[in-house]
Amino acid sequence: MRGKGMSAGWRRHLLACLLQLALASGLAASQESPQVLVLMSYHHGYTWEDRILDGFEEWGGVMAGRPVLHVEWMDTKRLPATEPRLRFARYLAEKYAGRRFDLLMTADDNALEFAVQQKMFADTPIVFGGINGDPRKIIGTRRGVTGVAERFDLVSTLGLAQQLHPEVRRLVFLTPADESGAGIREHTSDALARLGSKVQVEHWVTRSLAEVEGRLPALGEDTLLFALGAQPQVEGGRPFGPEELVSYVHARTNRPVYSDLDATVGHGALGGYMNSGLENGRLMARMAQRVLAGERPEDIPIVYETPLARIFDYRELRRFGIDARDLPADSQLLNRPPSIFDPEYRNTLLGFSAIIALLLLLLAGVMIRGRILASRHAALHHQATHDDLTGLPNRAWLNEQLFQRNWGGGRSVALVMMDINRFQLINDTYGHSFGDEVVSGVAKRLAGILDAHTRLVRFSGDSFVILRRLDDPLHLQNLCAQCERIMLEPFQVSGHRLTVSAAFGVAHAKPDEIDRDRLLREADTAMHEAKRERGNHVVVFDGNIHERALRQFRLEAWLPNAVANGEIQVYFQPIIDASGGGIAGFEALARWQHPELGWVPPPEFICAAIETGCIRELTLGMLRSASRAFIPYLKANSHPYLAVNVSVSDINTDDFPEHVAAILAEEGMPAERLVLEVTEDMLLGDGGNAPQVLSRLRALGLRIAIDDFGTGYSSMSYLSSFMVNIIKIDQSFVRNLANSPSDQKIVRAIVSMAADLELSVVTEGVETPEQLELLRQMGCELLQGYFYGRPQPADSWLGEKGLDRASRSTPQTGSGP
């Protein structure tokens, strides 16, 4: 008994579950949206059917019960044969296998004919639209079909056309040679028969518009043209839609053109009683709602009197001199210019006037506010794109102009990157306020080359950019010449007469090659190339600069190992005592012969040493090698000294004197025979440890020489405060000494000043007997230059022969770099 009870309980539970599942399924089915298959005869883009679909998809603006539409296009305009329709039928059967549709909606004759013939839709109710002629000929005995027949009220349109064009004696109907065209011609014949008109009627039945292209311009003044249906321009091409067809015909004839669709008005059709695809689609949607609500389609009468619109193109009416007052009442005019004298405007003029007055007040407020905002925006934009110090456009402005390619105007462009040489030294020496005055002075100087084709930009702290449009290749040469001359005159800054030089890098591009990043990169590369030369120098970017940059990169990669491995050689150049003829000393010079690059010029590898941070190792290595090589010269009767160049980083390093002392001790080099050469630039500025370091070096017993005297920012104070022993006059004052009275005065002044301060003077760059004679007359006692000998390996001057060669007063060609 217990087992039977359990079995009955389980059966009741199972029955309850099945009942709940059935109820849930029924509820889900009742809530599922209706499924509607929409068959369009033609293709998407054919306006008549697009507008029918638009009207149907509106669904009367009702959201509840809105169906799911599955839209398929048969494309029978372009594929009229039977085989494509068979393929279309197979496509639908495969795609919608097992799916049941609640309704089938068709547009135009081909879609309805296809739906009636297909067994898969035998039980599906149909709502059609756009049928030419009597749709019952297509429906036959098929039940469950209703819809809207396409109606073109040709009788009314023809009657109106004859009133508007009383001169017309001939009607030409342009229709396609297909099924749709046959239906149009049948409908036309019926309308003409009912009208009883005696005008001449011609049917131009074509497969392409090319067949009538030559006939259209020849239409006479007594002819009206009706362009109906759709057809391609050339046979086999894409069919023109009604608007395209009317527009094509309108452009080739000066006679009025009529059509049957409202969408053609505005594209060349004059107008008339027009069929509306949008209204047909809306009417079909209302009929479909009734079918989906349960009403049988056969109980819903087929609509033959579709809504027509009386629409006319105002421009076409004006073209043919037709007064709008001759049109039927309630006609709609497209492209008509608005007029306040029309009754519809006159009745609301006062209301509009008040609204317009309010809008004008609002507009005035908006304009005032807009001007204020625009002024603020312009001020902010100017602030963001211009430099506060100089008032010049800044880097942001330059990027904006080059990125948007606003600069150039279809012409070639030159971009010059300019950077002030040793500007940091100016700041360190005189302060940043003084430096700002220098920048302002340079900006004013550069403004002298501005014209209608040139703009000046402050790129960064001490860098400027010059932009110039180039109308001729020679203009680039002129620009370079201007850059070379612009900085030659000294500057007057806060009572100081200051010589400022700059490096200029030039890049240029053709109109179609203007690229911001490339121009800036090439100009910057050329500018850094120009910085390798002292003074004002202009370099135009070319392919060789890239190769030199690559060479510099390789030097910087190899130099640290060369310094560590002792590959840097020591060469000596003699310093001659003009009064006695003997060697007073030697200047130690660094030379590097790379196994692949050969002899590397000293400026190249010294620059590389500074960039790579191994200049300190290079200086100490040179001091050690030079001291070792100088030991044999300690016994010479002339008691020569050894001069070694040091870098700015050396004299600003606290432990440099200790390293010098250690090297001298290890190599056995007396301190009193050593001279360390520094430049004027190293001794200027408020920061650094130079005073303390030089004082400690001097305490070791060695001497200090000022190299290249007169080429830097000279200040007499350091000659005493740093306890300088020797001044070396730069060779730039000696090069033109024979022909330059000013250079002669400068040399005399330096020699006189040095005598008063009890300093020795070494004159560099002596190369000719004339220079030698002048320098002797001026009191120069220590001389150095190619006249006495080029730099040679350190041991080349040992022995009486070597010393005698150096002291002879005849030019020496020497060997080596």
PDB file of N, CA, C and O in Angstrom, residues 348-389:
ATOM      1  N   THR A 348      -0.555  85.168 -39.541  1.00  0.00           N
ATOM      2  CA  THR A 348       0.320  84.919 -38.386  1.00  0.00           C
ATOM      3  C   THR A 348       1.494  85.899 -38.321  1.00  0.00           C
ATOM      4  O   THR A 348       2.448  85.683 -37.565  1.00  0.00           O
ATOM      5  N   LEU A 349       1.404  86.963 -39.142  1.00  0.00           N
ATOM      6  CA  LEU A 349       2.522  87.902 -39.210  1.00  0.00           C
ATOM      7  C   LEU A 349       2.803  88.561 -37.868  1.00  0.00           C
ATOM      8  O   LEU A 349       3.954  88.708 -37.464  1.00  0.00           O
ATOM      9  N   LEU A 350       1.745  88.990 -37.169  1.00  0.00           N
ATOM     10  CA  LEU A 350       1.956  89.657 -35.898  1.00  0.00           C
ATOM     11  C   LEU A 350       2.630  88.728 -34.891  1.00  0.00           C
ATOM     12  O   LEU A 350       3.543  89.138 -34.152  1.00  0.00           O
ATOM     13  N   GLY A 351       2.158  87.484 -34.875  1.00  0.00           N
ATOM     14  CA  GLY A 351       2.784  86.525 -33.948  1.00  0.00           C
ATOM     15  C   GLY A 351       4.240  86.297 -34.273  1.00  0.00           C
ATOM     16  O   GLY A 351       5.103  86.284 -33.381  1.00  0.00           O
ATOM     17  N   PHE A 352       4.520  86.131 -35.572  1.00  0.00           N
ATOM     18  CA  PHE A 352       5.906  85.931 -35.983  1.00  0.00           C
ATOM     19  C   PHE A 352       6.757  87.156 -35.697  1.00  0.00           C
ATOM     20  O   PHE A 352       7.936  87.041 -35.343  1.00  0.00           O
ATOM     21  N   SER A 353       6.151  88.359 -35.860  1.00  0.00           N
ATOM     22  CA  SER A 353       6.906  89.587 -35.597  1.00  0.00           C
ATOM     23  C   SER A 353       7.349  89.644 -34.143  1.00  0.00           C
ATOM     24  O   SER A 353       8.500  90.009 -33.838  1.00  0.00           O
ATOM     25  N   ALA A 354       6.424  89.278 -33.247  1.00  0.00           N
ATOM     26  CA  ALA A 354       6.789  89.279 -31.829  1.00  0.00           C
ATOM     27  C   ALA A 354       7.877  88.247 -31.552  1.00  0.00           C
ATOM     28  O   ALA A 354       8.836  88.508 -30.810  1.00  0.00           O
ATOM     29  N   ILE A 355       7.706  87.076 -32.149  1.00  0.00           N
ATOM     30  CA  ILE A 355       8.721  86.026 -31.947  1.00  0.00           C
ATOM     31  C   ILE A 355      10.071  86.470 -32.501  1.00  0.00           C
ATOM     32  O   ILE A 355      11.123  86.284 -31.877  1.00  0.00           O
ATOM     33  N   ILE A 356      10.031  87.086 -33.706  1.00  0.00           N
ATOM     34  CA  ILE A 356      11.279  87.540 -34.324  1.00  0.00           C
ATOM     35  C   ILE A 356      11.951  88.604 -33.473  1.00  0.00           C
ATOM     36  O   ILE A 356      13.180  88.626 -33.319  1.00  0.00           O
ATOM     37  N   ALA A 357      11.118  89.516 -32.895  1.00  0.00           N
ATOM     38  CA  ALA A 357      11.696  90.556 -32.031  1.00  0.00           C
ATOM     39  C   ALA A 357      12.398  89.933 -30.832  1.00  0.00           C
ATOM     40  O   ALA A 357      13.514  90.331 -30.458  1.00  0.00           O
ATOM     41  N   LEU A 358      11.731  88.938 -30.225  1.00  0.00           N
ATOM     42  CA  LEU A 358      12.357  88.256 -29.089  1.00  0.00           C
ATOM     43  C   LEU A 358      13.630  87.530 -29.522  1.00  0.00           C
ATOM     44  O   LEU A 358      14.640  87.538 -28.811  1.00  0.00           O
ATOM     45  N   LEU A 359      13.536  86.885 -30.688  1.00  0.00           N
ATOM     46  CA  LEU A 359      14.715  86.177 -31.187  1.00  0.00           C
ATOM     47  C   LEU A 359      15.867  87.133 -31.479  1.00  0.00           C
ATOM     48  O   LEU A 359      17.036  86.808 -31.240  1.00  0.00           O
ATOM     49  N   LEU A 360      15.528  88.323 -32.016  1.00  0.00           N
ATOM     50  CA  LEU A 360      16.573  89.308 -32.280  1.00  0.00           C
ATOM     51  C   LEU A 360      17.247  89.758 -30.992  1.00  0.00           C
ATOM     52  O   LEU A 360      18.475  89.920 -30.941  1.00  0.00           O
ATOM     53  N   LEU A 361      16.409  89.978 -29.955  1.00  0.00           N
ATOM     54  CA  LEU A 361      16.996  90.347 -28.665  1.00  0.00           C
ATOM     55  C   LEU A 361      17.878  89.224 -28.139  1.00  0.00           C
ATOM     56  O   LEU A 361      18.989  89.455 -27.629  1.00  0.00           O
ATOM     57  N   LEU A 362      17.359  87.990 -28.255  1.00  0.00           N
ATOM     58  CA  LEU A 362      18.148  86.847 -27.806  1.00  0.00           C
ATOM     59  C   LEU A 362      19.417  86.709 -28.633  1.00  0.00           C
ATOM     60  O   LEU A 362      20.504  86.453 -28.092  1.00  0.00           O
ATOM     61  N   LEU A 363      19.274  86.923 -29.945  1.00  0.00           N
ATOM     62  CA  LEU A 363      20.438  86.829 -30.820  1.00  0.00           C
ATOM     63  C   LEU A 363      21.465  87.899 -30.489  1.00  0.00           C
ATOM     64  O   LEU A 363      22.673  87.642 -30.489  1.00  0.00           O
ATOM     65  N   ALA A 364      20.968  89.106 -30.201  1.00  0.00           N
ATOM     66  CA  ALA A 364      21.895  90.175 -29.828  1.00  0.00           C
ATOM     67  C   ALA A 364      22.664  89.804 -28.565  1.00  0.00           C
ATOM     68  O   ALA A 364      23.880  90.013 -28.473  1.00  0.00           O
ATOM     69  N   GLY A 365      21.908  89.237 -27.576  1.00  0.00           N
ATOM     70  CA  GLY A 365      22.593  88.804 -26.355  1.00  0.00           C
ATOM     71  C   GLY A 365      23.598  87.713 -26.630  1.00  0.00           C
ATOM     72  O   GLY A 365      24.722  87.725 -26.089  1.00  0.00           O
ATOM     73  N   VAL A 366      23.192  86.761 -27.490  1.00  0.00           N
ATOM     74  CA  VAL A 366      24.110  85.667 -27.821  1.00  0.00           C
ATOM     75  C   VAL A 366      25.334  86.190 -28.546  1.00  0.00           C
ATOM     76  O   VAL A 366      26.470  85.763 -28.293  1.00  0.00           O
ATOM     77  N   MET A 367      25.117  87.147 -29.471  1.00  0.00           N
ATOM     78  CA  MET A 367      26.246  87.700 -30.222  1.00  0.00           C
ATOM     79  C   MET A 367      27.198  88.466 -29.303  1.00  0.00           C
ATOM     80  O   MET A 367      28.434  88.341 -29.440  1.00  0.00           O
ATOM     81  N   ILE A 368      26.618  89.241 -28.388  1.00  0.00           N
ATOM     82  CA  ILE A 368      27.481  89.974 -27.456  1.00  0.00           C
ATOM     83  C   ILE A 368      28.280  89.007 -26.601  1.00  0.00           C
ATOM     84  O   ILE A 368      29.494  89.165 -26.404  1.00  0.00           O
ATOM     85  N   ARG A 369      27.567  88.002 -26.090  1.00  0.00           N
ATOM     86  CA  ARG A 369      28.266  86.993 -25.282  1.00  0.00           C
ATOM     87  C   ARG A 369      29.307  86.246 -26.124  1.00  0.00           C
ATOM     88  O   ARG A 369      30.408  85.964 -25.662  1.00  0.00           O
ATOM     89  N   GLY A 370      28.915  85.953 -27.371  1.00  0.00           N
ATOM     90  CA  GLY A 370      29.856  85.265 -28.253  1.00  0.00           C
ATOM     91  C   GLY A 370      31.096  86.087 -28.519  1.00  0.00           C
ATOM     92  O   GLY A 370      32.210  85.553 -28.560  1.00  0.00           O
ATOM     93  N   ARG A 371      30.897  87.402 -28.698  1.00  0.00           N
ATOM     94  CA  ARG A 371      32.073  88.251 -28.939  1.00  0.00           C
ATOM     95  C   ARG A 371      32.980  88.304 -27.709  1.00  0.00           C
ATOM     96  O   ARG A 371      34.206  88.303 -27.827  1.00  0.00           O
ATOM     97  N   ILE A 372      32.332  88.364 -26.533  1.00  0.00           N
ATOM     98  CA  ILE A 372      33.136  88.380 -25.302  1.00  0.00           C
ATOM     99  C   ILE A 372      33.929  87.079 -25.180  1.00  0.00           C
ATOM    100  O   ILE A 372      35.135  87.072 -24.897  1.00  0.00           O
ATOM    101  N   LEU A 373      33.212  85.945 -25.419  1.00  0.00           N
ATOM    102  CA  LEU A 373      33.894  84.647 -25.331  1.00  0.00           C
ATOM    103  C   LEU A 373      34.964  84.520 -26.406  1.00  0.00           C
ATOM    104  O   LEU A 373      36.046  83.980 -26.153  1.00  0.00           O
ATOM    105  N   ALA A 374      34.639  85.020 -27.624  1.00  0.00           N
ATOM    106  CA  ALA A 374      35.624  84.944 -28.701  1.00  0.00           C
ATOM    107  C   ALA A 374      36.854  85.781 -28.367  1.00  0.00           C
ATOM    108  O   ALA A 374      37.993  85.380 -28.645  1.00  0.00           O
ATOM    109  N   SER A 375      36.606  86.956 -27.766  1.00  0.00           N
ATOM    110  CA  SER A 375      37.735  87.801 -27.376  1.00  0.00           C
ATOM    111  C   SER A 375      38.589  87.121 -26.315  1.00  0.00           C
ATOM    112  O   SER A 375      39.823  87.143 -26.386  1.00  0.00           O
ATOM    113  N   ARG A 376      37.914  86.498 -25.333  1.00  0.00           N
ATOM    114  CA  ARG A 376      38.667  85.770 -24.301  1.00  0.00           C
ATOM    115  C   ARG A 376      39.417  84.592 -24.899  1.00  0.00           C
ATOM    116  O   ARG A 376      40.575  84.334 -24.552  1.00  0.00           O
ATOM    117  N   HIS A 377      38.723  83.884 -25.791  1.00  0.00           N
ATOM    118  CA  HIS A 377      39.374  82.735 -26.431  1.00  0.00           C
ATOM    119  C   HIS A 377      40.580  83.180 -27.245  1.00  0.00           C
ATOM    120  O   HIS A 377      41.641  82.542 -27.209  1.00  0.00           O
ATOM    121  N   ALA A 378      40.405  84.290 -27.992  1.00  0.00           N
ATOM    122  CA  ALA A 378      41.523  84.800 -28.778  1.00  0.00           C
ATOM    123  C   ALA A 378      42.685  85.206 -27.881  1.00  0.00           C
ATOM    124  O   ALA A 378      43.859  84.959 -28.206  1.00  0.00           O
ATOM    125  N   ALA A 379      42.349  85.838 -26.731  1.00  0.00           N
ATOM    126  CA  ALA A 379      43.412  86.240 -25.801  1.00  0.00           C
ATOM    127  C   ALA A 379      44.124  85.020 -25.227  1.00  0.00           C
ATOM    128  O   ALA A 379      45.358  84.997 -25.129  1.00  0.00           O
ATOM    129  N   LEU A 380      43.337  83.996 -24.851  1.00  0.00           N
ATOM    130  CA  LEU A 380      43.950  82.775 -24.310  1.00  0.00           C
ATOM    131  C   LEU A 380      44.779  82.061 -25.368  1.00  0.00           C
ATOM    132  O   LEU A 380      45.865  81.540 -25.087  1.00  0.00           O
ATOM    133  N   HIS A 381      44.239  82.031 -26.604  1.00  0.00           N
ATOM    134  CA  HIS A 381      44.981  81.371 -27.683  1.00  0.00           C
ATOM    135  C   HIS A 381      46.270  82.129 -27.969  1.00  0.00           C
ATOM    136  O   HIS A 381      47.330  81.518 -28.192  1.00  0.00           O
ATOM    137  N   HIS A 382      46.184  83.477 -27.956  1.00  0.00           N
ATOM    138  CA  HIS A 382      47.400  84.266 -28.182  1.00  0.00           C
ATOM    139  C   HIS A 382      48.408  84.033 -27.059  1.00  0.00           C
ATOM    140  O   HIS A 382      49.614  83.904 -27.306  1.00  0.00           O
ATOM    141  N   GLN A 383      47.896  83.951 -25.828  1.00  0.00           N
ATOM    142  CA  GLN A 383      48.794  83.698 -24.702  1.00  0.00           C
ATOM    143  C   GLN A 383      49.449  82.324 -24.813  1.00  0.00           C
ATOM    144  O   GLN A 383      50.626  82.162 -24.477  1.00  0.00           O
ATOM    145  N   ALA A 384      48.668  81.339 -25.295  1.00  0.00           N
ATOM    146  CA  ALA A 384      49.202  79.979 -25.406  1.00  0.00           C
ATOM    147  C   ALA A 384      50.166  79.831 -26.559  1.00  0.00           C
ATOM    148  O   ALA A 384      51.033  78.941 -26.547  1.00  0.00           O
ATOM    149  N   THR A 385      50.039  80.678 -27.582  1.00  0.00           N
ATOM    150  CA  THR A 385      50.855  80.512 -28.787  1.00  0.00           C
ATOM    151  C   THR A 385      51.874  81.625 -28.973  1.00  0.00           C
ATOM    152  O   THR A 385      52.468  81.721 -30.049  1.00  0.00           O
ATOM    153  N   HIS A 386      52.087  82.462 -27.950  1.00  0.00           N
ATOM    154  CA  HIS A 386      53.069  83.535 -28.081  1.00  0.00           C
ATOM    155  C   HIS A 386      53.922  83.610 -26.821  1.00  0.00           C
ATOM    156  O   HIS A 386      53.483  83.269 -25.722  1.00  0.00           O
ATOM    157  N   ASP A 387      55.125  84.104 -27.004  1.00  0.00           N
ATOM    158  CA  ASP A 387      56.107  84.189 -25.935  1.00  0.00           C
ATOM    159  C   ASP A 387      55.913  85.481 -25.145  1.00  0.00           C
ATOM    160  O   ASP A 387      55.733  86.569 -25.729  1.00  0.00           O
ATOM    161  N   ASP A 388      55.942  85.385 -23.811  1.00  0.00           N
ATOM    162  CA  ASP A 388      55.726  86.564 -22.966  1.00  0.00           C
ATOM    163  C   ASP A 388      56.882  87.550 -23.063  1.00  0.00           C
ATOM    164  O   ASP A 388      56.672  88.769 -23.029  1.00  0.00           O
ATOM    165  N   LEU A 389      58.105  87.053 -23.171  1.00  0.00           N
ATOM    166  CA  LEU A 389      59.273  87.927 -23.135  1.00  0.00           C
ATOM    167  C   LEU A 389      59.407  88.750 -24.406  1.00  0.00           C
ATOM    168  O   LEU A 389      59.600  89.969 -24.356  1.00  0.00           O
TER     169      LEU A 389
END
